[in-house]
């Protein structure tokens, strides 16, 4: 979760601050980005702590002083509140949106629920909610079919009747999410097209928080969405309702056919920490989370997962103890987690934050984490970083790598070239490097907290940066066989190459893939020689050459030119 990758991104919830909790637990509170329709002579909007949900007590209170008749008549369109979502809601003609909200009033209610265009006038979809008795909190659900399209729409609730109405947990979700699991389909498809072998979640710094009070707590993100309190991510400075929670991340990995890699908080934030001597409750909390993911549906936490619709356990086999926390007494906390997890779940692979590429770790681990952010030249040269790493001990998990700074722009070809060279180097060292992931993955174009990223989107559009298209060239590497390959001794140092063989399960044919990265400024003509294959078994016809290139290494993709720099395939 960074750059509104999840909230306002992959998670398709259209309403921002749906439970009115983002302003804090003290009331009255800020309801941003909700806005009021009507002036103070017509209604007064505030918050109080009257919600029916124990973990998120804040609710919205609307005191409507105008009426359908009398001295103070409501405007024709009514008065109330509206929510613009995350920089506008994408509403498309013919699609259906499920709106859910909770309401309470001592009198009968008449509420107009509408999806409104960006000009505030065009009604894209509407429904009238009439209820005689809502003296107790009552859940209302409406499906709205859009009669028009606007990529910058809003949801509004209005009335023309004098009343005091409380609202809470207002949600709007398109019915077109992937498998109905809540993932925005176009973003999910971009991710699925990479054929990822794993998904690392819920993030890095997002897991830690600047302070532990704002760290990601898995237990607060499971169960019915209405009961999740949400939290303020103080590193990236925005609120998340945590609709995309621990369960949903596990579901995402399963839907992608990828292994989930859970990064959990190990008692460290950027500014405070839990002492090892008082860590035991946190260790137990982590064991409970693993039981939630992997436990029998009759177990305490496994039964909660089952109640959410997933009776079978998730295939959680990797956990990372913290994020970038090596040092600062990390080892003491780490070992508490390591031995407790291994005792309860010996098959779980445990990832240490400490780098073991240049010297052995001083503690047990199945994998060690490796992060690198640097310029393009340095990234390309790091292709040889693992050439001399010991072949004994845990393998590397390169969980965050990216070219940053001036070389990167907002996703340049130069960035992709530097990263491609590094990835080829990792592929050549796959006996000591088990996994690698580019970071960050997503960015909402309205919130570039970290730059650059692989996939850029707004409310309705999405494109891949050159790094995204570069990674497409590696998607068959999972499970492939690395072949011995070398360049002639006289070859330029700006070249690097690798070769793999892999089997296409769709046609049961085996393929040879040779990848070559030219990081230099000059064109190079190469002759490829393959030894050890029976020529009678080779089908040269149908071979393809895929090229990622452009006229300028600083070229980038944009919404207007989404494939200015993308891979081009030619049949040989």
Coordinates of C-alpha atoms in Angstrom, one line a residue, residues 272-534:
X272 CA 9.7 3.3 18.2
X273 CA 10.1 -0.4 19.0
X274 CA 8.8 -3.2 21.3
X275 CA 11.6 -4.6 23.5
X276 CA 12.3 -8.3 23.1
X277 CA 11.4 -8.9 26.7
X278 CA 7.8 -7.7 26.1
X279 CA 7.4 -9.2 22.6
X280 CA 5.5 -12.4 23.4
X281 CA 2.0 -11.0 22.7
X282 CA 3.1 -9.8 19.3
X283 CA 4.6 -13.2 18.5
X284 CA 1.3 -14.8 19.4
X285 CA -0.5 -12.3 17.2
X286 CA 1.6 -13.4 14.3
X287 CA 0.9 -17.1 15.0
X288 CA -2.8 -16.3 15.1
X289 CA -2.5 -14.7 11.6
X290 CA -0.8 -17.8 10.2
X291 CA -3.6 -19.9 11.7
X292 CA -6.1 -17.6 10.1
X293 CA -4.4 -18.2 6.7
X294 CA -3.5 -21.9 7.1
X295 CA -5.6 -23.2 10.0
X296 CA -8.3 -25.9 9.9
X297 CA -11.8 -24.3 9.5
X298 CA -12.6 -25.6 12.9
X299 CA -9.7 -23.7 14.6
X300 CA -10.4 -20.4 16.3
X301 CA -8.8 -18.2 13.6
X302 CA -9.3 -20.6 10.7
X303 CA -13.1 -20.5 11.4
X304 CA -13.0 -16.8 10.9
X305 CA -11.5 -17.3 7.5
X306 CA -14.1 -19.9 6.7
X307 CA -16.9 -17.5 7.8
X308 CA -15.5 -15.0 5.2
X309 CA -16.1 -17.6 2.5
X310 CA -12.8 -19.5 2.2
X311 CA -13.1 -22.8 4.0
X312 CA -10.0 -24.3 2.5
X313 CA -6.7 -22.9 3.9
X314 CA -4.6 -20.4 1.9
X315 CA -1.2 -21.6 0.7
X316 CA 0.9 -19.3 2.9
X317 CA 4.4 -20.6 2.9
X318 CA 6.5 -17.4 3.1
X319 CA 6.7 -14.8 5.9
X320 CA 9.1 -11.8 6.3
X321 CA 10.0 -10.7 9.8
X322 CA 9.7 -6.9 9.4
X323 CA 10.9 -4.6 6.7
X324 CA 14.4 -3.1 6.4
X325 CA 14.9 -3.5 10.2
X326 CA 18.3 -5.2 10.4
X327 CA 20.3 -3.6 13.2
X328 CA 18.7 -1.8 16.2
X329 CA 18.4 -5.1 18.2
X330 CA 16.6 -6.7 15.3
X331 CA 18.2 -10.1 15.9
X332 CA 16.6 -10.4 19.4
X333 CA 13.1 -9.9 18.1
X334 CA 13.7 -11.9 15.0
X335 CA 14.8 -15.0 16.9
X336 CA 11.6 -14.9 19.0
X337 CA 9.5 -15.0 15.9
X338 CA 11.7 -17.5 14.1
X339 CA 11.7 -20.2 16.8
X340 CA 8.0 -19.7 17.6
X341 CA 6.9 -20.0 14.0
X342 CA 9.2 -23.0 13.2
X343 CA 7.8 -24.8 16.2
X344 CA 4.2 -24.3 15.2
X345 CA 4.7 -24.3 11.4
X346 CA 8.0 -25.9 10.4
X347 CA 7.2 -25.7 6.7
X348 CA 6.9 -21.9 6.7
X349 CA 9.8 -20.2 5.0
X350 CA 11.1 -17.3 7.2
X351 CA 12.7 -14.3 5.6
X352 CA 15.3 -12.2 7.5
X353 CA 15.8 -8.5 6.9
X354 CA 19.6 -8.8 7.1
X355 CA 21.6 -9.0 3.9
X356 CA 23.5 -12.3 3.5
X357 CA 24.9 -11.7 0.0
X358 CA 28.4 -10.6 1.1
X359 CA 28.8 -12.3 4.4
X360 CA 27.0 -15.2 6.3
X361 CA 24.1 -14.4 8.5
X362 CA 24.6 -14.7 12.3
X363 CA 21.1 -16.2 12.7
X364 CA 19.0 -18.9 11.1
X365 CA 16.8 -18.0 8.1
X366 CA 15.3 -19.7 5.0
X367 CA 15.8 -16.6 2.9
X368 CA 17.2 -13.1 3.4
X369 CA 15.8 -9.8 2.1
X370 CA 17.8 -7.6 -0.3
X371 CA 16.7 -4.1 -1.3
X372 CA 18.4 -1.8 -3.8
X373 CA 17.4 1.7 -5.2
X374 CA 20.0 3.4 -7.2
X375 CA 20.8 5.1 -10.6
X376 CA 20.7 3.2 -13.9
X377 CA 24.5 2.7 -14.3
X378 CA 24.8 1.3 -10.8
X379 CA 21.8 -1.0 -11.2
X380 CA 23.2 -2.4 -14.4
X381 CA 26.6 -3.0 -12.8
X382 CA 24.9 -4.8 -9.9
X383 CA 24.1 -7.7 -12.3
X384 CA 27.2 -9.2 -10.9
X385 CA 26.3 -8.6 -7.3
X386 CA 25.6 -12.2 -6.5
X387 CA 28.4 -13.8 -8.7
X388 CA 30.6 -14.4 -5.6
X389 CA 27.9 -15.0 -3.0
X390 CA 28.4 -18.2 -1.1
X391 CA 26.5 -21.1 -2.5
X392 CA 25.8 -22.3 1.0
X393 CA 23.2 -20.9 3.3
X394 CA 19.9 -19.2 2.7
X395 CA 19.0 -17.8 -0.7
X396 CA 18.3 -14.1 -1.5
X397 CA 14.8 -12.6 -1.8
X398 CA 15.3 -9.4 -3.8
X399 CA 12.0 -7.9 -2.7
X400 CA 12.6 -4.3 -3.7
X401 CA 14.7 -3.1 -6.6
X402 CA 14.3 0.0 -8.8
X403 CA 16.2 2.6 -10.7
X404 CA 15.4 6.0 -9.1
X405 CA 16.5 9.6 -9.4
X406 CA 17.1 11.6 -12.6
X407 CA 17.6 8.4 -14.6
X408 CA 14.2 7.2 -13.8
X409 CA 12.0 10.1 -14.7
X410 CA 8.4 8.9 -14.2
X411 CA 9.4 5.5 -15.8
X412 CA 12.0 5.9 -18.5
X413 CA 13.5 3.3 -20.9
X414 CA 16.8 4.0 -19.2
X415 CA 15.3 2.8 -15.9
X416 CA 14.0 -0.4 -17.6
X417 CA 17.4 -1.1 -19.2
X418 CA 19.3 -0.8 -15.9
X419 CA 16.8 -3.1 -14.2
X420 CA 16.8 -5.5 -17.1
X421 CA 20.6 -5.9 -16.7
X422 CA 20.2 -6.5 -13.0
X423 CA 17.4 -9.1 -13.5
X424 CA 19.5 -11.0 -16.1
X425 CA 22.3 -11.1 -13.4
X426 CA 19.8 -12.4 -10.9
X427 CA 18.6 -15.0 -13.4
X428 CA 22.2 -16.1 -14.0
X429 CA 22.6 -16.5 -10.2
X430 CA 19.3 -18.2 -9.6
X431 CA 21.1 -20.9 -7.5
X432 CA 21.4 -18.2 -4.8
X433 CA 18.5 -15.9 -5.7
X434 CA 15.1 -17.4 -5.2
X435 CA 12.7 -14.4 -5.9
X436 CA 12.7 -10.8 -7.1
X437 CA 10.1 -8.1 -7.3
X438 CA 10.2 -4.6 -8.7
X439 CA 8.9 -1.9 -6.3
X440 CA 6.6 -0.1 -6.1
X441 CA 4.1 -1.9 -8.3
X442 CA 1.3 0.6 -8.7
X443 CA 0.8 4.4 -8.6
X444 CA -2.4 6.4 -8.7
X445 CA -1.5 9.3 -11.0
X446 CA -3.0 11.7 -8.5
X447 CA -0.7 10.6 -5.7
X448 CA 2.9 10.1 -6.7
X449 CA 4.2 9.4 -3.2
X450 CA 7.1 7.3 -4.6
X451 CA 8.5 7.6 -8.1
X452 CA 8.8 5.8 -10.4
X453 CA 6.5 2.7 -10.5
X454 CA 5.6 -0.2 -12.8
X455 CA 1.9 0.5 -13.4
X456 CA 0.2 3.9 -13.6
X457 CA -3.5 4.4 -13.3
X458 CA -6.3 6.9 -12.6
X459 CA -10.0 6.3 -12.1
X460 CA -10.5 4.8 -15.6
X461 CA -7.2 4.4 -17.3
X462 CA -4.0 2.4 -16.9
X463 CA -0.7 1.9 -18.6
X464 CA 2.5 0.1 -18.0
X465 CA 5.9 1.9 -17.8
X466 CA 8.8 0.5 -19.8
X467 CA 9.8 -1.4 -16.6
X468 CA 6.5 -3.2 -16.8
X469 CA 7.1 -4.3 -20.4
X470 CA 10.6 -5.3 -19.5
X471 CA 9.3 -7.6 -16.8
X472 CA 7.0 -9.2 -19.4
X473 CA 10.1 -10.6 -21.0
X474 CA 10.9 -12.5 -17.8
X475 CA 7.5 -14.0 -17.0
X476 CA 8.4 -17.5 -18.4
X477 CA 11.5 -17.7 -16.1
X478 CA 9.5 -19.1 -13.2
X479 CA 10.2 -22.8 -13.2
X480 CA 12.5 -22.6 -16.3
X481 CA 15.9 -24.2 -16.6
X482 CA 18.9 -21.9 -16.7
X483 CA 21.3 -22.8 -19.5
X484 CA 25.0 -22.0 -19.7
X485 CA 25.6 -18.9 -21.8
X486 CA 28.5 -16.6 -22.4
X487 CA 29.6 -13.6 -24.5
X488 CA 32.8 -13.6 -26.5
X489 CA 35.7 -12.2 -24.5
X490 CA 35.9 -9.2 -26.9
X491 CA 32.2 -8.2 -26.2
X492 CA 31.3 -4.9 -24.7
X493 CA 30.8 -4.6 -21.0
X494 CA 27.5 -2.9 -21.7
X495 CA 26.1 -6.2 -22.8
X496 CA 24.7 -9.0 -20.6
X497 CA 22.8 -12.1 -21.6
X498 CA 21.1 -15.2 -20.3
X499 CA 19.4 -18.3 -21.7
X500 CA 16.6 -20.5 -20.4
X501 CA 14.6 -23.4 -21.6
X502 CA 10.9 -23.6 -20.6
X503 CA 7.9 -25.7 -21.5
X504 CA 4.6 -24.2 -22.7
X505 CA 1.9 -26.2 -21.0
X506 CA -0.7 -25.1 -23.5
X507 CA 1.0 -26.9 -26.4
X508 CA 3.4 -29.0 -24.5
X509 CA 6.3 -27.7 -26.5
X510 CA 9.7 -26.7 -25.2
X511 CA 11.3 -23.3 -26.0
X512 CA 14.7 -21.7 -25.8
X513 CA 14.7 -18.1 -24.8
X514 CA 17.8 -15.9 -25.0
X515 CA 17.7 -12.5 -23.4
X516 CA 20.2 -9.8 -24.3
X517 CA 20.5 -6.3 -22.7
X518 CA 22.5 -3.6 -24.5
X519 CA 23.0 -0.8 -22.0
X520 CA 25.4 1.0 -24.3
X521 CA 24.8 3.8 -26.7
X522 CA 26.0 1.9 -29.8
X523 CA 24.2 -0.6 -32.0
X524 CA 25.6 -4.1 -31.7
X525 CA 25.4 -7.0 -34.2
X526 CA 25.5 -10.4 -32.5
X527 CA 25.8 -13.9 -33.8
X528 CA 24.1 -16.5 -31.6
X529 CA 25.5 -20.0 -31.5
X530 CA 23.6 -22.8 -29.8
X531 CA 25.4 -26.1 -29.0
X532 CA 24.0 -29.4 -27.6
X533 CA 20.7 -29.5 -29.4
X534 CA 19.7 -32.1 -32.0

